[in-house]
PDB file of C-alpha atoms in Angstrom:
ATOM      1  CA  MET A  26     -78.534 -30.111  39.650  1.00 94.00           C
ATOM      2  CA  THR A  27     -75.099 -31.420  40.811  1.00 96.00           C
ATOM      3  CA  SER A  28     -72.811 -30.950  43.706  1.00 98.00           C
ATOM      4  CA  HIS A  29     -69.558 -32.301  44.817  1.00 98.00           C
ATOM      5  CA  SER A  30     -68.176 -32.177  48.201  1.00 97.00           C
ATOM      6  CA  GLY A  31     -69.253 -29.122  50.130  1.00 95.00           C
ATOM      7  CA  GLY A  32     -71.828 -28.112  47.436  1.00 96.00           C
ATOM      8  CA  TYR A  33     -74.410 -30.190  48.953  1.00 97.00           C
ATOM      9  CA  ARG A  34     -75.705 -27.362  51.195  1.00 96.00           C
ATOM     10  CA  ALA A  35     -76.481 -24.917  48.417  1.00 96.00           C
ATOM     11  CA  LEU A  36     -78.014 -27.667  46.252  1.00 96.00           C
ATOM     12  CA  ALA A  37     -80.220 -28.837  49.395  1.00 96.00           C
ATOM     13  CA  HIS A  38     -81.334 -25.428  50.001  1.00 94.00           C
ATOM     14  CA  THR A  39     -82.137 -24.611  46.451  1.00 93.00           C
ATOM     15  CA  LEU A  40     -84.213 -27.820  46.352  1.00 93.00           C
ATOM     16  CA  ASP A  41     -85.983 -26.780  49.583  1.00 89.00           C
ATOM     17  CA  ARG A  42     -86.424 -23.106  49.046  1.00 89.00           C
ATOM     18  CA  GLY A  43     -85.559 -22.141  45.512  1.00 78.00           C
ATOM     19  CA  GLY A  44     -89.295 -22.365  44.249  1.00 85.00           C
ATOM     20  CA  LEU A  45     -88.286 -24.243  40.976  1.00 84.00           C
ATOM     21  CA  THR A  46     -87.874 -27.727  42.271  1.00 87.00           C
ATOM     22  CA  ASP A  47     -90.629 -28.955  40.182  1.00 87.00           C
ATOM     23  CA  HIS A  48     -88.422 -28.099  37.094  1.00 90.00           C
ATOM     24  CA  VAL A  49     -85.502 -30.153  38.508  1.00 92.00           C
ATOM     25  CA  THR A  50     -85.213 -33.387  36.682  1.00 90.00           C
ATOM     26  CA  GLN A  51     -82.218 -35.013  38.380  1.00 94.00           C
ATOM     27  CA  VAL A  52     -80.028 -34.498  41.277  1.00 97.00           C
ATOM     28  CA  ILE A  53     -76.506 -35.758  41.245  1.00 98.00           C
ATOM     29  CA  LEU A  54     -74.459 -35.805  44.563  1.00 98.00           C
ATOM     30  CA  LEU A  55     -70.823 -36.754  44.090  1.00 98.00           C
ATOM     31  CA  ASP A  56     -69.286 -37.613  47.531  1.00 98.00           C
ATOM     32  CA  SER A  57     -71.416 -34.836  48.836  1.00 98.00           C
ATOM     33  CA  VAL A  58     -73.959 -36.150  51.336  1.00 98.00           C
ATOM     34  CA  TYR A  59     -72.543 -34.655  54.467  1.00 98.00           C
ATOM     35  CA  ASP A  60     -75.864 -33.407  55.956  1.00 97.00           C
ATOM     36  CA  ASN A  61     -79.274 -32.143  54.867  1.00 96.00           C
ATOM     37  CA  LEU A  62     -80.595 -35.602  54.188  1.00 97.00           C
ATOM     38  CA  SER A  63     -84.142 -34.598  54.607  1.00 97.00           C
ATOM     39  CA  GLN A  64     -84.170 -32.293  51.513  1.00 96.00           C
ATOM     40  CA  PHE A  65     -82.423 -34.777  49.482  1.00 98.00           C
ATOM     41  CA  GLU A  66     -84.807 -37.578  50.530  1.00 98.00           C
ATOM     42  CA  ALA A  67     -87.918 -35.325  49.980  1.00 96.00           C
ATOM     43  CA  TYR A  68     -86.714 -34.699  46.416  1.00 96.00           C
ATOM     44  CA  ALA A  69     -86.339 -38.371  45.942  1.00 97.00           C
ATOM     45  CA  ARG A  70     -89.865 -39.246  47.336  1.00 97.00           C
ATOM     46  CA  SER A  71     -91.504 -36.485  45.071  1.00 94.00           C
ATOM     47  CA  GLY A  72     -90.336 -38.731  42.085  1.00 94.00           C
ATOM     48  CA  GLY A  73     -87.092 -36.834  40.987  1.00 92.00           C
ATOM     49  CA  ARG A  74     -84.175 -38.906  39.683  1.00 96.00           C
ATOM     50  CA  MET A  75     -81.255 -38.922  42.163  1.00 98.00           C
ATOM     51  CA  ALA A  76     -77.794 -40.397  41.972  1.00 98.00           C
ATOM     52  CA  VAL A  77     -75.528 -40.591  44.874  1.00 99.00           C
ATOM     53  CA  VAL A  78     -71.841 -41.605  44.665  1.00 98.00           C
ATOM     54  CA  TYR A  79     -69.738 -41.842  47.895  1.00 98.00           C
ATOM     55  CA  THR A  80     -66.415 -42.980  49.031  1.00 98.00           C
ATOM     56  CA  ASP A  81     -65.127 -44.532  52.357  1.00 97.00           C
ATOM     57  CA  ASN A  82     -62.895 -41.766  53.161  1.00 93.00           C
ATOM     58  CA  ALA A  83     -64.492 -38.469  52.800  1.00 90.00           C
ATOM     59  CA  GLY A  84     -67.100 -38.685  55.591  1.00 94.00           C
ATOM     60  CA  THR A  85     -70.029 -39.300  53.198  1.00 98.00           C
ATOM     61  CA  LEU A  86     -70.321 -43.100  53.432  1.00 98.00           C
ATOM     62  CA  GLY A  87     -72.663 -43.231  56.657  1.00 98.00           C
ATOM     63  CA  ASN A  88     -74.844 -40.561  55.469  1.00 98.00           C
ATOM     64  CA  SER A  89     -75.180 -41.928  51.979  1.00 98.00           C
ATOM     65  CA  GLN A  90     -75.997 -45.479  53.086  1.00 99.00           C
ATOM     66  CA  HIS A  91     -78.423 -44.096  55.862  1.00 98.00           C
ATOM     67  CA  MET A  92     -80.267 -42.229  52.971  1.00 98.00           C
ATOM     68  CA  ALA A  93     -80.494 -45.365  50.908  1.00 99.00           C
ATOM     69  CA  ASN A  94     -81.821 -47.201  53.846  1.00 99.00           C
ATOM     70  CA  ASP A  95     -84.458 -44.532  54.465  1.00 98.00           C
ATOM     71  CA  LEU A  96     -85.480 -44.652  50.706  1.00 99.00           C
ATOM     72  CA  ARG A  97     -85.562 -48.418  50.522  1.00 98.00           C
ATOM     73  CA  ALA A  98     -89.400 -48.288  49.743  1.00 98.00           C
ATOM     74  CA  LEU A  99     -88.520 -46.617  46.472  1.00 98.00           C
ATOM     75  CA  LYS A 100     -86.412 -49.550  45.606  1.00 97.00           C
ATOM     76  CA  PRO A 101     -83.228 -47.680  44.911  1.00 98.00           C
ATOM     77  CA  PHE A 102     -80.441 -49.420  42.984  1.00 98.00           C
ATOM     78  CA  ASP A 103     -78.062 -49.533  45.917  1.00 98.00           C
ATOM     79  CA  ASP A 104     -74.490 -50.783  45.092  1.00 98.00           C
ATOM     80  CA  ARG A 105     -72.276 -51.000  48.200  1.00 98.00           C
ATOM     81  CA  THR A 106     -69.547 -52.689  46.268  1.00 98.00           C
ATOM     82  CA  TYR A 107     -66.767 -51.245  44.316  1.00 98.00           C
ATOM     83  CA  SER A 108     -67.667 -52.753  40.973  1.00 97.00           C
ATOM     84  CA  THR A 109     -68.177 -50.812  37.994  1.00 95.00           C
ATOM     85  CA  LEU A 110     -71.833 -49.993  36.831  1.00 96.00           C
ATOM     86  CA  THR A 111     -73.334 -51.060  33.567  1.00 95.00           C
ATOM     87  CA  ASP A 112     -75.078 -48.642  31.343  1.00 92.00           C
ATOM     88  CA  ALA A 113     -78.444 -50.089  32.528  1.00 94.00           C
ATOM     89  CA  GLN A 114     -77.491 -49.620  36.152  1.00 96.00           C
ATOM     90  CA  PHE A 115     -76.722 -46.030  35.368  1.00 96.00           C
ATOM     91  CA  ASP A 116     -80.193 -45.630  34.093  1.00 95.00           C
ATOM     92  CA  ALA A 117     -81.736 -46.322  37.641  1.00 96.00           C
ATOM     93  CA  PRO A 118     -84.085 -43.442  38.686  1.00 96.00           C
ATOM     94  CA  LEU A 119     -82.688 -43.665  42.120  1.00 98.00           C
ATOM     95  CA  LEU A 120     -79.003 -44.780  42.458  1.00 98.00           C
ATOM     96  CA  PHE A 121     -76.547 -45.104  45.323  1.00 99.00           C
ATOM     97  CA  LYS A 122     -73.060 -46.016  44.374  1.00 99.00           C
ATOM     98  CA  ARG A 123     -69.898 -46.791  46.681  1.00 99.00           C
ATOM     99  CA  SER A 124     -66.859 -45.927  44.861  1.00 98.00           C
ATOM    100  CA  ALA A 125     -63.087 -46.829  45.510  1.00 98.00           C
ATOM    101  CA  LEU A 126     -62.092 -43.742  43.655  1.00 97.00           C
ATOM    102  CA  SER A 127     -60.771 -40.634  45.445  1.00 97.00           C
ATOM    103  CA  HIS A 128     -62.986 -37.888  46.624  1.00 97.00           C
ATOM    104  CA  ASP A 129     -62.124 -35.788  43.371  1.00 97.00           C
ATOM    105  CA  GLY A 130     -62.186 -38.921  41.381  1.00 97.00           C
ATOM    106  CA  THR A 131     -65.733 -39.456  41.858  1.00 96.00           C
ATOM    107  CA  ALA A 132     -66.584 -36.298  40.212  1.00 96.00           C
ATOM    108  CA  GLN A 133     -64.094 -36.760  37.291  1.00 97.00           C
ATOM    109  CA  TYR A 134     -65.431 -40.296  36.604  1.00 97.00           C
ATOM    110  CA  TYR A 135     -69.008 -40.319  37.406  1.00 98.00           C
ATOM    111  CA  PHE A 136     -70.062 -36.815  36.421  1.00 97.00           C
ATOM    112  CA  VAL A 137     -70.023 -37.441  32.684  1.00 95.00           C
ATOM    113  CA  ARG A 138     -71.451 -40.957  32.864  1.00 96.00           C
ATOM    114  CA  LEU A 139     -74.408 -39.997  34.895  1.00 96.00           C
ATOM    115  CA  LEU A 140     -75.002 -36.844  32.695  1.00 93.00           C
ATOM    116  CA  ALA A 141     -75.021 -39.169  29.704  1.00 92.00           C
ATOM    117  CA  HIS A 142     -77.756 -41.227  31.329  1.00 92.00           C
ATOM    118  CA  ALA A 143     -79.870 -38.232  32.564  1.00 85.00           C
ATOM    119  CA  GLY A 144     -82.280 -38.260  29.617  1.00 74.00           C
ATOM    120  CA  PHE A 145     -81.395 -34.866  28.131  1.00 65.00           C
ATOM    121  CA  ARG A 146     -81.548 -35.009  24.352  1.00 48.00           C
TER     122      ARG A 146
END
């Protein structure tokens, strides 16, 4: 499941109330963590793969970094730099990535790359 921008709320409630969460293999949040941290954190704690990409200017930086801190015990790959990820880093089961791209640029650049590393064959 993926959300960009305001799509986070529908995704969070689907995880929380949808009844099919055990069938969800990965959540991708593209500059999309404005609220509902508890639902996303619960999913990550259940062992689901999750990738969070955020920018400095869309209002998601604080919540994304807060969530990474909350999930520190799960040993996320937490890159708060603007560097480009390697293929191996995209494979992290729990990934937090700060991006210098624009709000829409995060979806355009990261979606295809994260999907390529989601394990679908």
